Structure formats: C-alpha cells, structure tokens
Short mmCIF file of C-alpha atoms in Angstrom, two decimals:
data_model
loop_
_atom_site.label_atom_id
_atom_site.label_comp_id
_atom_site.label_asym_id
_atom_site.label_seq_id
_atom_site.Cartn_x
_atom_site.Cartn_y
_atom_site.Cartn_z
CA MET A 9 151.10 126.65 38.14
CA LEU A 10 149.36 126.56 41.51
CA SER A 11 146.32 124.34 41.47
CA ILE A 12 143.30 126.05 43.01
CA TRP A 13 141.43 122.82 43.45
CA LYS A 14 141.99 119.09 43.24
CA GLY A 15 139.50 116.46 42.15
CA ARG A 16 136.01 117.91 42.52
CA GLY A 17 137.05 120.75 44.80
CA TRP A 18 135.55 123.21 42.32
CA ILE A 19 132.10 122.05 43.40
CA ALA A 20 132.16 124.13 46.63
CA PRO A 21 132.24 127.63 45.05
CA VAL A 22 129.87 126.54 42.29
CA ILE A 23 127.25 125.37 44.79
CA PHE A 24 127.57 128.46 47.00
CA ILE A 25 127.35 130.93 44.11
CA ALA A 26 124.57 129.11 42.24
CA PHE A 27 122.51 128.57 45.38
CA PHE A 28 122.67 132.18 46.55
CA VAL A 29 121.86 133.56 43.11
CA ASP A 30 118.92 131.19 42.64
CA ILE A 31 117.50 131.57 46.15
CA GLN A 32 117.53 135.37 45.84
CA ARG A 33 115.64 135.20 42.55
CA VAL A 34 113.11 132.71 43.90
CA VAL A 35 112.48 134.62 47.13
CA ASP A 36 112.12 137.97 45.37
CA TYR A 37 109.86 136.42 42.74
CA PHE A 38 107.36 135.10 45.30
CA MET A 39 107.75 137.69 48.09
CA GLY A 40 108.45 140.82 46.09
CA GLU A 41 111.59 142.53 44.83
CA GLY A 42 114.04 143.40 47.59
CA PHE A 43 112.57 140.97 50.14
CA TYR A 44 115.73 138.83 50.17
CA SER A 45 118.13 141.73 50.77
CA ASP A 46 115.84 143.43 53.32
CA ASN A 47 115.37 140.38 55.56
CA ARG A 48 118.51 139.06 57.23
CA TRP A 49 116.84 135.86 58.45
CA VAL A 50 116.24 134.80 54.84
CA LYS A 51 119.92 135.18 54.01
CA VAL A 52 121.00 133.34 57.15
CA SER A 53 118.54 130.50 56.48
CA ALA A 54 119.80 130.18 52.92
CA LEU A 55 123.38 130.19 54.19
CA VAL A 56 122.70 127.37 56.67
CA ALA A 57 120.96 125.30 54.01
CA VAL A 58 123.72 125.64 51.41
CA ALA A 59 126.45 125.06 54.05
CA CYS A 60 124.77 121.81 55.05
CA LEU A 61 124.56 120.79 51.40
CA VAL A 62 128.27 121.48 50.80
CA GLY A 63 129.16 119.68 54.04
CA VAL A 64 127.22 116.56 53.06
CA ILE A 65 128.66 116.52 49.54
CA GLY A 66 132.17 117.05 50.90
CA TYR A 67 131.73 114.19 53.35
CA LEU A 68 130.52 111.85 50.62
CA LEU A 69 133.40 112.79 48.34
CA ASN A 70 136.20 112.70 50.90
CA SER A 71 135.09 110.07 53.40
CA ARG A 72 132.85 107.55 51.74
CA ASP A 73 133.74 107.59 48.07
CA ARG A 74 137.54 107.86 48.17
CA ILE A 75 139.10 104.63 46.95
CA ILE A 76 141.36 102.72 49.36
CA GLN A 77 144.38 101.20 47.64
CA ILE A 78 146.53 98.46 49.17
CA ASP A 79 150.15 98.05 48.17
CA SER A 80 150.61 94.40 47.13
CA GLU A 81 154.15 94.25 48.53
CA THR A 82 153.94 96.22 51.77
CA GLY A 83 150.24 95.90 52.49
CA LYS A 84 150.12 99.64 53.22
CA LYS A 85 146.73 101.23 52.73
CA THR A 86 146.42 104.60 50.99
CA ARG A 87 143.42 106.62 49.94
CA SER A 88 142.94 108.33 46.64
CA PRO A 89 143.64 112.13 46.69
CA ALA A 90 141.11 114.27 48.57
CA HIS A 91 138.78 116.68 46.78
CA THR A 92 140.09 120.06 47.91
CA LEU A 93 139.78 123.79 47.26
CA LEU A 94 142.87 125.85 48.14
CA PHE A 95 144.30 122.75 49.83
CA LEU A 96 141.29 122.40 52.14
CA PRO A 97 138.75 119.56 51.87
CA VAL A 98 135.38 120.52 50.39
CA GLU A 99 133.50 119.95 53.66
CA VAL A 100 135.72 122.44 55.50
CA TRP A 101 134.36 125.20 53.26
CA ALA A 102 130.92 124.49 54.73
CA VAL A 103 132.28 126.15 57.88
CA ILE A 104 134.64 128.76 56.40
CA VAL A 105 132.18 130.40 53.99
CA PRO A 106 129.43 130.96 56.62
CA CYS A 107 132.01 132.46 59.00
CA ILE A 108 133.20 134.87 56.31
CA PHE A 109 129.63 135.72 55.31
CA LEU A 110 128.52 136.40 58.89
CA GLY A 111 131.63 138.48 59.56
CA VAL A 112 131.05 140.66 56.50
CA ASP A 113 127.34 140.90 57.25
CA TYR A 114 128.06 142.05 60.82
CA PHE A 115 130.59 144.64 59.60
CA ASN A 116 128.13 146.00 57.03
CA ALA A 117 125.36 146.20 59.63
CA GLU A 118 127.64 148.13 61.99
CA GLN A 119 128.63 150.52 59.20
CA GLU A 120 125.00 151.09 58.25
CA ASN A 121 124.01 151.79 61.87
CA LYS A 122 126.86 154.27 62.23
CA THR A 123 125.96 156.00 58.96
CA LEU A 124 122.30 156.32 59.96
CA ALA A 125 123.35 157.77 63.32
CA TYR A 126 125.52 160.37 61.55
CA LEU A 127 122.69 161.31 59.19
CA ALA A 128 120.13 161.59 62.00
CA LYS A 129 122.46 163.87 63.98
CA PRO A 130 124.57 165.72 61.41
CA LYS A 131 127.56 167.86 62.28
CA VAL A 132 129.30 170.67 60.45
CA ASN A 133 132.05 169.34 58.13
CA ASP A 134 130.36 165.95 57.65
CA ILE A 135 131.00 164.92 54.06
CA TYR A 136 128.42 162.89 52.16
CA GLY A 137 129.30 160.70 49.21
CA VAL A 138 126.40 161.33 46.84
CA ASP A 139 124.80 160.46 43.53
CA PHE A 140 123.82 163.92 42.24
CA ALA A 141 121.50 162.45 39.61
CA LYS A 142 119.25 161.09 42.38
CA ILE A 143 119.13 164.41 44.24
CA PHE A 144 118.98 167.16 41.61
CA LYS A 145 117.18 167.34 38.29
CA ASN A 146 119.02 167.61 34.97
CA GLU A 147 122.27 166.24 36.38
CA ASP A 148 124.76 164.37 34.17
CA PRO A 149 123.67 160.70 34.28
CA VAL A 150 127.26 159.53 33.80
CA TYR A 151 129.43 161.93 35.79
CA LYS A 152 127.18 161.92 38.81
CA TYR A 153 129.24 160.87 41.83
CA GLY A 154 130.53 163.64 44.08
CA THR A 155 130.35 164.97 47.61
CA MET A 156 128.35 167.41 49.70
CA VAL A 157 129.73 169.02 52.85
CA VAL A 158 127.60 170.13 55.79
CA VAL A 159 128.16 173.84 56.46
CA SER A 160 125.44 174.41 59.06
CA VAL A 161 122.88 172.56 61.15
CA ASN A 162 119.84 174.38 62.49
CA LEU A 163 117.32 172.19 64.32
CA ASN A 164 116.07 169.79 61.61
CA VAL A 165 117.59 171.67 58.66
CA VAL A 166 120.97 170.79 57.18
CA GLU A 167 122.71 173.18 54.80
CA VAL A 168 125.22 171.71 52.39
CA GLN A 169 127.55 172.72 49.58
CA SER A 170 128.10 170.48 46.57
CA SER A 171 131.46 169.58 45.07
CA THR A 172 132.45 171.53 41.97
CA HIS A 173 132.85 168.42 39.84
CA ALA A 174 131.76 164.81 39.74
CA TYR A 175 133.07 161.42 38.63
CA ASP A 176 131.66 158.53 36.64
CA GLY A 177 132.44 156.16 39.52
CA LYS A 178 132.66 156.16 43.31
CA SER A 179 136.40 155.46 43.27
CA GLY A 180 137.13 159.08 42.34
CA VAL A 181 135.21 160.28 45.38
CA ARG A 182 137.00 157.82 47.67
CA LYS A 183 140.36 158.99 46.33
CA ASP A 184 139.57 162.66 47.00
CA LEU A 185 138.42 161.81 50.52
CA HIS A 186 141.55 159.78 51.16
CA ASN A 187 144.01 162.43 49.97
CA GLY A 188 142.15 165.25 51.73
CA LYS A 189 141.13 167.11 48.59
CA ALA A 190 137.41 166.78 49.41
CA LYS A 191 138.00 168.58 52.73
CA GLU A 192 139.24 171.81 51.12
CA ALA A 193 136.94 174.85 50.73
CA PHE A 194 137.80 175.30 47.03
CA TYR A 195 136.41 171.84 46.33
CA TYR A 196 132.85 173.12 46.78
CA VAL A 197 130.55 175.68 45.14
CA ASP A 198 129.51 178.78 47.06
CA GLU A 199 125.80 178.03 46.76
CA VAL A 200 124.22 176.53 49.87
CA THR A 201 121.35 174.03 49.59
CA PRO A 202 119.07 173.26 52.57
CA PHE A 203 117.55 169.85 53.30
CA ASN A 204 115.61 168.65 56.29
CA ILE A 205 116.91 165.57 58.08
CA ARG A 206 113.97 163.51 56.87
CA GLU A 207 115.01 164.25 53.27
CA VAL A 208 118.61 163.34 54.07
CA LEU A 209 117.57 159.98 55.51
CA LYS A 210 115.40 159.38 52.45
CA PHE A 211 118.40 160.11 50.23
CA TYR A 212 120.34 157.37 52.04
CA GLU A 213 117.44 154.97 51.68
CA ASN A 214 117.29 155.36 47.89
CA GLY A 215 121.07 155.41 47.41
CA ALA A 216 121.42 159.12 46.69
CA ILE A 217 123.70 159.35 49.73
CA TYR A 218 125.88 156.25 49.99
CA SER A 219 128.49 157.19 52.59
CA VAL A 220 129.22 159.64 55.39
CA HIS A 221 132.73 160.78 56.31
CA ARG A 222 133.24 162.35 59.74
CA GLU A 223 136.55 163.25 61.36
#
C-alpha cells in the first residue's frame, strides 16, 4: 500500500485545513457573515500566515530535529527519515499549497468576471444554469436546478424560456449542456418570461443564476 505520508507528514494538511476553517469562522464572527469570502486580501493574508507556520514546522521537523546516526564501523553519518507528504518534505508544501490556492483563485476570478460580462450584455441563445426555487415562487425545493435560454434582448429587457424539467443537483444540468440537449428547442417551455438586466445580475448575486453558457 502506498504511504501518503511518512513520520509527521500528515501535519501539513491538518494545519492548512484547520487554520482556514477556523480563520473563516473567526473573521466572519467579528466582521460579519460573508466578510471572509468577499474580501480577497483576508484570504491571502490567512494563506501567507498558515504557509509560514507550515514552513517553520517543516524546517524544525526536517532540519533541526532529525536524529543523526553514525555507523560504528564505517563512520558514515545518516539522518533519520524525513517527515514527508506524498514524498515531499513538509516545508515544501508551504510553497505548493499557496501556489495552488492562488492559481485556483485567479481562475475563479476570471470566470466570475466573464460571467458578469455575459450577464451585463446578454445575447440570444445564452443559456443560464439556474436555481428555479430562487427565481419563481412555489417551485419544487428539491428538483430545482435547470436552465433558461435567452430568446430575445431588447434594450435592458431579457426574455427567456425555462427548461421543461429540473434536477436535484447541478450535475444533471452540466450533463445536458455537455451533450447538447440543453441547446434544443424542445428542451424549453413555450412561455417567455421577461427580466431586466438588473434583475438578472441580482439573480447571479444571490445564486439563482450560477453559470452562463455561450457558444
């Protein structure tokens, strides 16, 4: 069986996960719910702090506290096994994790900017991944994920048609978008619903619209 960590290598993921969970709770408790997720500088500051902590702990474990053994016959010096995670010393993860985090954060920011641009300037045949329960009253609270397609744009008014059925998870919507089913006319009801662009942007803000697909 492949060993994920050696020695105290498990300490790296434990510190990162525990620190991020705790710092989010603390920040939101004192600054208000959502403050942590809405302010990138808070997340970056927390990331730098926890990376430094993991780096220091990794250094102490792998550089200062490893026992040096001397072979009585050959006089050769060897150190006790390093504390590693996925074959990498603990302190290396103090660099890897921030790089991954910043890369994902940059990608998400780019996706959000692109989505907002699409919503602010809609085009016919744009397809929105939606939570119907957050848009319409008396919708099924379980089977609530579907799509809406833009059929016309007139100044600040967007007219859409809703999908004929919905799923209990977003994966069903993603599958229909991927296989092209959500692009077919039969996939939608005949009724047209108008929204102004301000409403559409508000829907994205509260999670009622969670994605935009444009060819």
